[in-house]
């Protein structure tokens, strides 16, 4: 890519090393050397008027802002950036007054065991959707005869707002992965 500079920009204001040879019409700058057309410019300093911010009376009203909704596939991750392919069993409990609740995720033979040595360590359960990320660090692995068998993750919701946010995530996740809600009788 070429670097084009005008002779007016070669004043000492920029403090970068440059050399102007008026006889050859060549500008040497920090980018590269380019021939220029002969000019009647004598190298006199230029003074530009100071630009002031517009006053409130001259402001132009911006067009109405349109919210942008990013469509993100709802996913679960144990290692950030690596989606978990195994669909978990999820058990929900909620207090009678609705002030708090808990979700228990059970993964049998999760795909994270296949790639955890190559990609990184399990740092928590990340529930990602278009609203953002819900994180739980209460994650435990089950081992049978020294080999990883599954993962159990617990997510505690301490306020009705956290419960509602979690339920919106679960609705999106269940729609994407074919999960159904079955109420215990």
PDB file of C-alpha atoms in Angstrom:
ATOM      1  CA  UNK A   1       0.000   0.000   0.000  1.00  0.00           C
ATOM      2  CA  UNK A   2       1.397   3.379  -0.928  1.00  0.00           C
ATOM      3  CA  UNK A   3       1.909   6.161   1.566  1.00  0.00           C
ATOM      4  CA  UNK A   4       0.842   9.515   0.178  1.00  0.00           C
ATOM      5  CA  UNK A   5       1.639  12.671   2.075  1.00  0.00           C
ATOM      6  CA  UNK A   6       1.163  16.277   1.028  1.00  0.00           C
ATOM      7  CA  UNK A   7       3.996  18.759   1.437  1.00  0.00           C
ATOM      8  CA  UNK A   8       1.773  20.658   3.899  1.00  0.00           C
ATOM      9  CA  UNK A   9       1.794  17.700   6.254  1.00  0.00           C
ATOM     10  CA  UNK A  10       5.580  17.683   6.397  1.00  0.00           C
ATOM     11  CA  UNK A  11       5.852  20.522   8.886  1.00  0.00           C
ATOM     12  CA  UNK A  12       7.424  19.945  12.268  1.00  0.00           C
ATOM     13  CA  UNK A  13       4.027  19.503  13.920  1.00  0.00           C
ATOM     14  CA  UNK A  14       4.064  15.702  13.504  1.00  0.00           C
ATOM     15  CA  UNK A  15       7.565  15.253  14.980  1.00  0.00           C
ATOM     16  CA  UNK A  16       8.326  12.331  12.665  1.00  0.00           C
ATOM     17  CA  UNK A  17      11.591  12.258  10.685  1.00  0.00           C
ATOM     18  CA  UNK A  18      11.114  13.300   7.076  1.00  0.00           C
ATOM     19  CA  UNK A  19      13.252  14.937   4.423  1.00  0.00           C
ATOM     20  CA  UNK A  20      12.010  17.068   1.527  1.00  0.00           C
ATOM     21  CA  UNK A  21      14.151  17.611  -1.524  1.00  0.00           C
ATOM     22  CA  UNK A  22      12.667  20.536  -3.453  1.00  0.00           C
ATOM     23  CA  UNK A  23      14.939  20.211  -6.453  1.00  0.00           C
ATOM     24  CA  UNK A  24      13.987  16.621  -7.255  1.00  0.00           C
ATOM     25  CA  UNK A  25      10.360  16.843  -6.166  1.00  0.00           C
ATOM     26  CA  UNK A  26      10.689  13.723  -3.975  1.00  0.00           C
ATOM     27  CA  UNK A  27       9.179  13.313  -0.523  1.00  0.00           C
ATOM     28  CA  UNK A  28      10.940  10.919   1.815  1.00  0.00           C
ATOM     29  CA  UNK A  29       8.785   9.863   4.748  1.00  0.00           C
ATOM     30  CA  UNK A  30       8.602   7.028   7.193  1.00  0.00           C
ATOM     31  CA  UNK A  31       6.537   5.023   4.675  1.00  0.00           C
ATOM     32  CA  UNK A  32       8.405   5.116   1.379  1.00  0.00           C
ATOM     33  CA  UNK A  33       9.765   7.408  -1.332  1.00  0.00           C
ATOM     34  CA  UNK A  34       7.374   8.760  -3.972  1.00  0.00           C
ATOM     35  CA  UNK A  35       7.964  11.235  -6.801  1.00  0.00           C
ATOM     36  CA  UNK A  36       5.650  14.254  -6.709  1.00  0.00           C
ATOM     37  CA  UNK A  37       4.639  16.800  -9.323  1.00  0.00           C
ATOM     38  CA  UNK A  38       6.436  20.148  -9.333  1.00  0.00           C
ATOM     39  CA  UNK A  39       4.666  22.658  -7.122  1.00  0.00           C
ATOM     40  CA  UNK A  40       4.768  26.378  -6.450  1.00  0.00           C
ATOM     41  CA  UNK A  41       4.518  25.663  -2.739  1.00  0.00           C
ATOM     42  CA  UNK A  42       7.447  27.367  -1.003  1.00  0.00           C
ATOM     43  CA  UNK A  43       7.238  25.573   2.319  1.00  0.00           C
ATOM     44  CA  UNK A  44       5.594  28.434   4.206  1.00  0.00           C
ATOM     45  CA  UNK A  45       3.896  27.412   7.436  1.00  0.00           C
ATOM     46  CA  UNK A  46       0.156  26.956   7.341  1.00  0.00           C
ATOM     47  CA  UNK A  47      -2.124  27.967  10.179  1.00  0.00           C
ATOM     48  CA  UNK A  48      -5.516  26.311  10.377  1.00  0.00           C
ATOM     49  CA  UNK A  49      -8.425  27.692  12.349  1.00  0.00           C
ATOM     50  CA  UNK A  50      -9.215  25.833  15.560  1.00  0.00           C
ATOM     51  CA  UNK A  51     -12.283  23.629  15.242  1.00  0.00           C
ATOM     52  CA  UNK A  52     -14.794  24.031  18.061  1.00  0.00           C
ATOM     53  CA  UNK A  53     -17.451  21.456  18.898  1.00  0.00           C
ATOM     54  CA  UNK A  54     -20.883  22.379  17.589  1.00  0.00           C
ATOM     55  CA  UNK A  55     -23.200  24.274  19.884  1.00  0.00           C
ATOM     56  CA  UNK A  56     -26.469  22.622  20.963  1.00  0.00           C
ATOM     57  CA  UNK A  57     -28.418  24.795  18.512  1.00  0.00           C
ATOM     58  CA  UNK A  58     -26.441  23.434  15.555  1.00  0.00           C
ATOM     59  CA  UNK A  59     -26.588  19.781  16.512  1.00  0.00           C
ATOM     60  CA  UNK A  60     -28.300  17.520  14.048  1.00  0.00           C
ATOM     61  CA  UNK A  61     -30.587  14.988  15.653  1.00  0.00           C
ATOM     62  CA  UNK A  62     -29.465  11.416  14.957  1.00  0.00           C
ATOM     63  CA  UNK A  63     -31.858   9.020  13.347  1.00  0.00           C
ATOM     64  CA  UNK A  64     -33.725   6.837  15.758  1.00  0.00           C
ATOM     65  CA  UNK A  65     -31.555   3.979  16.939  1.00  0.00           C
ATOM     66  CA  UNK A  66     -32.670   0.514  15.983  1.00  0.00           C
ATOM     67  CA  UNK A  67     -31.685  -2.220  18.444  1.00  0.00           C
ATOM     68  CA  UNK A  68     -29.608  -5.001  16.951  1.00  0.00           C
ATOM     69  CA  UNK A  69     -30.367  -8.500  18.165  1.00  0.00           C
ATOM     70  CA  UNK A  70     -27.502 -10.925  17.809  1.00  0.00           C
ATOM     71  CA  UNK A  71     -28.667 -14.458  17.257  1.00  0.00           C
ATOM     72  CA  UNK A  72     -26.342 -16.741  19.146  1.00  0.00           C
ATOM     73  CA  UNK A  73     -26.903 -20.463  19.288  1.00  0.00           C
ATOM     74  CA  UNK A  74     -27.518 -21.317  22.952  1.00  0.00           C
ATOM     75  CA  UNK A  75     -24.736 -23.585  24.118  1.00  0.00           C
ATOM     76  CA  UNK A  76     -23.032 -25.046  27.160  1.00  0.00           C
ATOM     77  CA  UNK A  77     -19.259 -24.945  27.587  1.00  0.00           C
ATOM     78  CA  UNK A  78     -16.860 -26.299  30.211  1.00  0.00           C
ATOM     79  CA  UNK A  79     -13.842 -24.750  28.494  1.00  0.00           C
ATOM     80  CA  UNK A  80     -14.467 -21.279  27.114  1.00  0.00           C
ATOM     81  CA  UNK A  81     -14.629 -21.428  23.328  1.00  0.00           C
ATOM     82  CA  UNK A  82     -15.307 -25.203  23.162  1.00  0.00           C
ATOM     83  CA  UNK A  83     -18.977 -26.198  22.912  1.00  0.00           C
ATOM     84  CA  UNK A  84     -20.148 -29.260  24.827  1.00  0.00           C
ATOM     85  CA  UNK A  85     -21.809 -31.673  22.410  1.00  0.00           C
ATOM     86  CA  UNK A  86     -23.399 -33.953  25.027  1.00  0.00           C
ATOM     87  CA  UNK A  87     -26.963 -33.004  26.005  1.00  0.00           C
ATOM     88  CA  UNK A  88     -27.351 -33.129  29.805  1.00  0.00           C
ATOM     89  CA  UNK A  89     -30.186 -34.211  32.056  1.00  0.00           C
ATOM     90  CA  UNK A  90     -31.276 -31.127  33.981  1.00  0.00           C
ATOM     91  CA  UNK A  91     -33.106 -31.212  37.311  1.00  0.00           C
ATOM     92  CA  UNK A  92     -34.635 -28.014  38.663  1.00  0.00           C
ATOM     93  CA  UNK A  93     -35.652 -27.204  42.215  1.00  0.00           C
ATOM     94  CA  UNK A  94     -37.173 -23.992  43.488  1.00  0.00           C
ATOM     95  CA  UNK A  95     -38.138 -22.775  46.937  1.00  0.00           C
ATOM     96  CA  UNK A  96     -41.838 -22.530  47.750  1.00  0.00           C
ATOM     97  CA  UNK A  97     -41.719 -18.736  47.890  1.00  0.00           C
ATOM     98  CA  UNK A  98     -39.821 -18.588  44.574  1.00  0.00           C
ATOM     99  CA  UNK A  99     -36.974 -16.554  46.010  1.00  0.00           C
ATOM    100  CA  UNK A 100     -34.206 -19.000  45.024  1.00  0.00           C
ATOM    101  CA  UNK A 101     -33.594 -22.211  43.121  1.00  0.00           C
ATOM    102  CA  UNK A 102     -31.045 -24.676  41.816  1.00  0.00           C
ATOM    103  CA  UNK A 103     -30.318 -26.478  38.543  1.00  0.00           C
ATOM    104  CA  UNK A 104     -28.394 -29.742  38.512  1.00  0.00           C
ATOM    105  CA  UNK A 105     -26.809 -30.709  35.168  1.00  0.00           C
ATOM    106  CA  UNK A 106     -25.761 -34.364  34.685  1.00  0.00           C
ATOM    107  CA  UNK A 107     -23.539 -35.157  31.702  1.00  0.00           C
ATOM    108  CA  UNK A 108     -22.795 -38.810  30.841  1.00  0.00           C
ATOM    109  CA  UNK A 109     -19.578 -39.205  28.822  1.00  0.00           C
ATOM    110  CA  UNK A 110     -19.260 -35.496  27.906  1.00  0.00           C
ATOM    111  CA  UNK A 111     -17.230 -34.579  24.853  1.00  0.00           C
ATOM    112  CA  UNK A 112     -15.024 -32.283  26.961  1.00  0.00           C
ATOM    113  CA  UNK A 113     -13.177 -35.381  28.215  1.00  0.00           C
ATOM    114  CA  UNK A 114     -12.053 -36.074  24.654  1.00  0.00           C
ATOM    115  CA  UNK A 115     -10.463 -32.658  24.165  1.00  0.00           C
ATOM    116  CA  UNK A 116      -9.728 -31.264  27.632  1.00  0.00           C
ATOM    117  CA  UNK A 117      -6.039 -32.218  27.504  1.00  0.00           C
ATOM    118  CA  UNK A 118      -5.552 -30.508  24.146  1.00  0.00           C
ATOM    119  CA  UNK A 119      -7.713 -27.410  24.630  1.00  0.00           C
ATOM    120  CA  UNK A 120      -7.403 -26.527  28.307  1.00  0.00           C
ATOM    121  CA  UNK A 121      -8.748 -27.128  31.769  1.00  0.00           C
ATOM    122  CA  UNK A 122     -12.378 -27.266  32.827  1.00  0.00           C
ATOM    123  CA  UNK A 123     -12.952 -23.941  34.568  1.00  0.00           C
ATOM    124  CA  UNK A 124     -16.726 -24.016  35.112  1.00  0.00           C
ATOM    125  CA  UNK A 125     -20.017 -24.393  33.298  1.00  0.00           C
ATOM    126  CA  UNK A 126     -20.746 -21.533  30.910  1.00  0.00           C
ATOM    127  CA  UNK A 127     -24.301 -21.131  29.603  1.00  0.00           C
ATOM    128  CA  UNK A 128     -24.129 -18.861  26.567  1.00  0.00           C
ATOM    129  CA  UNK A 129     -26.980 -17.306  24.604  1.00  0.00           C
ATOM    130  CA  UNK A 130     -27.889 -13.994  22.974  1.00  0.00           C
ATOM    131  CA  UNK A 131     -28.326 -12.286  26.357  1.00  0.00           C
ATOM    132  CA  UNK A 132     -24.816 -13.149  27.497  1.00  0.00           C
ATOM    133  CA  UNK A 133     -23.136 -15.731  29.715  1.00  0.00           C
ATOM    134  CA  UNK A 134     -24.320 -17.402  32.908  1.00  0.00           C
ATOM    135  CA  UNK A 135     -21.440 -19.028  34.798  1.00  0.00           C
ATOM    136  CA  UNK A 136     -21.293 -21.682  37.486  1.00  0.00           C
ATOM    137  CA  UNK A 137     -18.047 -22.880  39.053  1.00  0.00           C
ATOM    138  CA  UNK A 138     -19.586 -25.762  41.013  1.00  0.00           C
ATOM    139  CA  UNK A 139     -18.519 -28.545  38.619  1.00  0.00           C
ATOM    140  CA  UNK A 140     -17.530 -32.075  39.691  1.00  0.00           C
ATOM    141  CA  UNK A 141     -16.375 -35.059  37.639  1.00  0.00           C
ATOM    142  CA  UNK A 142     -17.458 -38.658  38.330  1.00  0.00           C
ATOM    143  CA  UNK A 143     -14.827 -41.363  37.929  1.00  0.00           C
ATOM    144  CA  UNK A 144     -15.296 -45.140  37.622  1.00  0.00           C
ATOM    145  CA  UNK A 145     -12.165 -47.291  37.946  1.00  0.00           C
ATOM    146  CA  UNK A 146      -9.976 -44.217  37.496  1.00  0.00           C
ATOM    147  CA  UNK A 147     -11.604 -43.163  34.208  1.00  0.00           C
ATOM    148  CA  UNK A 148     -13.879 -40.128  33.813  1.00  0.00           C
ATOM    149  CA  UNK A 149     -17.508 -41.204  33.565  1.00  0.00           C
ATOM    150  CA  UNK A 150     -19.469 -37.973  33.739  1.00  0.00           C
ATOM    151  CA  UNK A 151     -19.786 -34.441  35.026  1.00  0.00           C
ATOM    152  CA  UNK A 152     -22.277 -32.985  37.493  1.00  0.00           C
ATOM    153  CA  UNK A 153     -22.624 -29.193  37.552  1.00  0.00           C
ATOM    154  CA  UNK A 154     -24.753 -27.202  39.959  1.00  0.00           C
ATOM    155  CA  UNK A 155     -26.044 -23.709  39.285  1.00  0.00           C
ATOM    156  CA  UNK A 156     -27.617 -21.854  42.225  1.00  0.00           C
ATOM    157  CA  UNK A 157     -30.016 -18.974  41.597  1.00  0.00           C
ATOM    158  CA  UNK A 158     -30.387 -16.701  44.630  1.00  0.00           C
ATOM    159  CA  UNK A 159     -32.915 -14.175  43.317  1.00  0.00           C
ATOM    160  CA  UNK A 160     -36.086 -14.318  41.201  1.00  0.00           C
ATOM    161  CA  UNK A 161     -34.241 -12.262  38.565  1.00  0.00           C
ATOM    162  CA  UNK A 162     -31.493 -14.928  38.304  1.00  0.00           C
ATOM    163  CA  UNK A 163     -34.187 -17.636  38.081  1.00  0.00           C
ATOM    164  CA  UNK A 164     -35.958 -15.818  35.237  1.00  0.00           C
ATOM    165  CA  UNK A 165     -32.692 -15.299  33.359  1.00  0.00           C
ATOM    166  CA  UNK A 166     -31.799 -18.988  33.726  1.00  0.00           C
ATOM    167  CA  UNK A 167     -35.265 -20.067  32.542  1.00  0.00           C
ATOM    168  CA  UNK A 168     -34.945 -17.878  29.423  1.00  0.00           C
ATOM    169  CA  UNK A 169     -31.617 -19.571  28.673  1.00  0.00           C
ATOM    170  CA  UNK A 170     -33.084 -23.048  29.265  1.00  0.00           C
ATOM    171  CA  UNK A 171     -36.034 -22.316  27.003  1.00  0.00           C
ATOM    172  CA  UNK A 172     -33.691 -21.355  24.160  1.00  0.00           C
ATOM    173  CA  UNK A 173     -31.339 -24.285  24.868  1.00  0.00           C
ATOM    174  CA  UNK A 174     -34.176 -26.813  25.035  1.00  0.00           C
ATOM    175  CA  UNK A 175     -35.708 -25.530  21.786  1.00  0.00           C
ATOM    176  CA  UNK A 176     -32.318 -25.868  20.071  1.00  0.00           C
ATOM    177  CA  UNK A 177     -31.582 -29.364  21.426  1.00  0.00           C
ATOM    178  CA  UNK A 178     -35.002 -31.005  21.690  1.00  0.00           C
ATOM    179  CA  UNK A 179     -35.302 -31.099  25.498  1.00  0.00           C
ATOM    180  CA  UNK A 180     -38.712 -31.286  27.167  1.00  0.00           C
ATOM    181  CA  UNK A 181     -39.816 -30.199  30.609  1.00  0.00           C
ATOM    182  CA  UNK A 182     -41.348 -32.992  32.669  1.00  0.00           C
ATOM    183  CA  UNK A 183     -42.873 -31.984  35.973  1.00  0.00           C
ATOM    184  CA  UNK A 184     -42.276 -34.401  38.866  1.00  0.00           C
ATOM    185  CA  UNK A 185     -45.519 -35.746  40.336  1.00  0.00           C
TER     186      UNK A 185
END
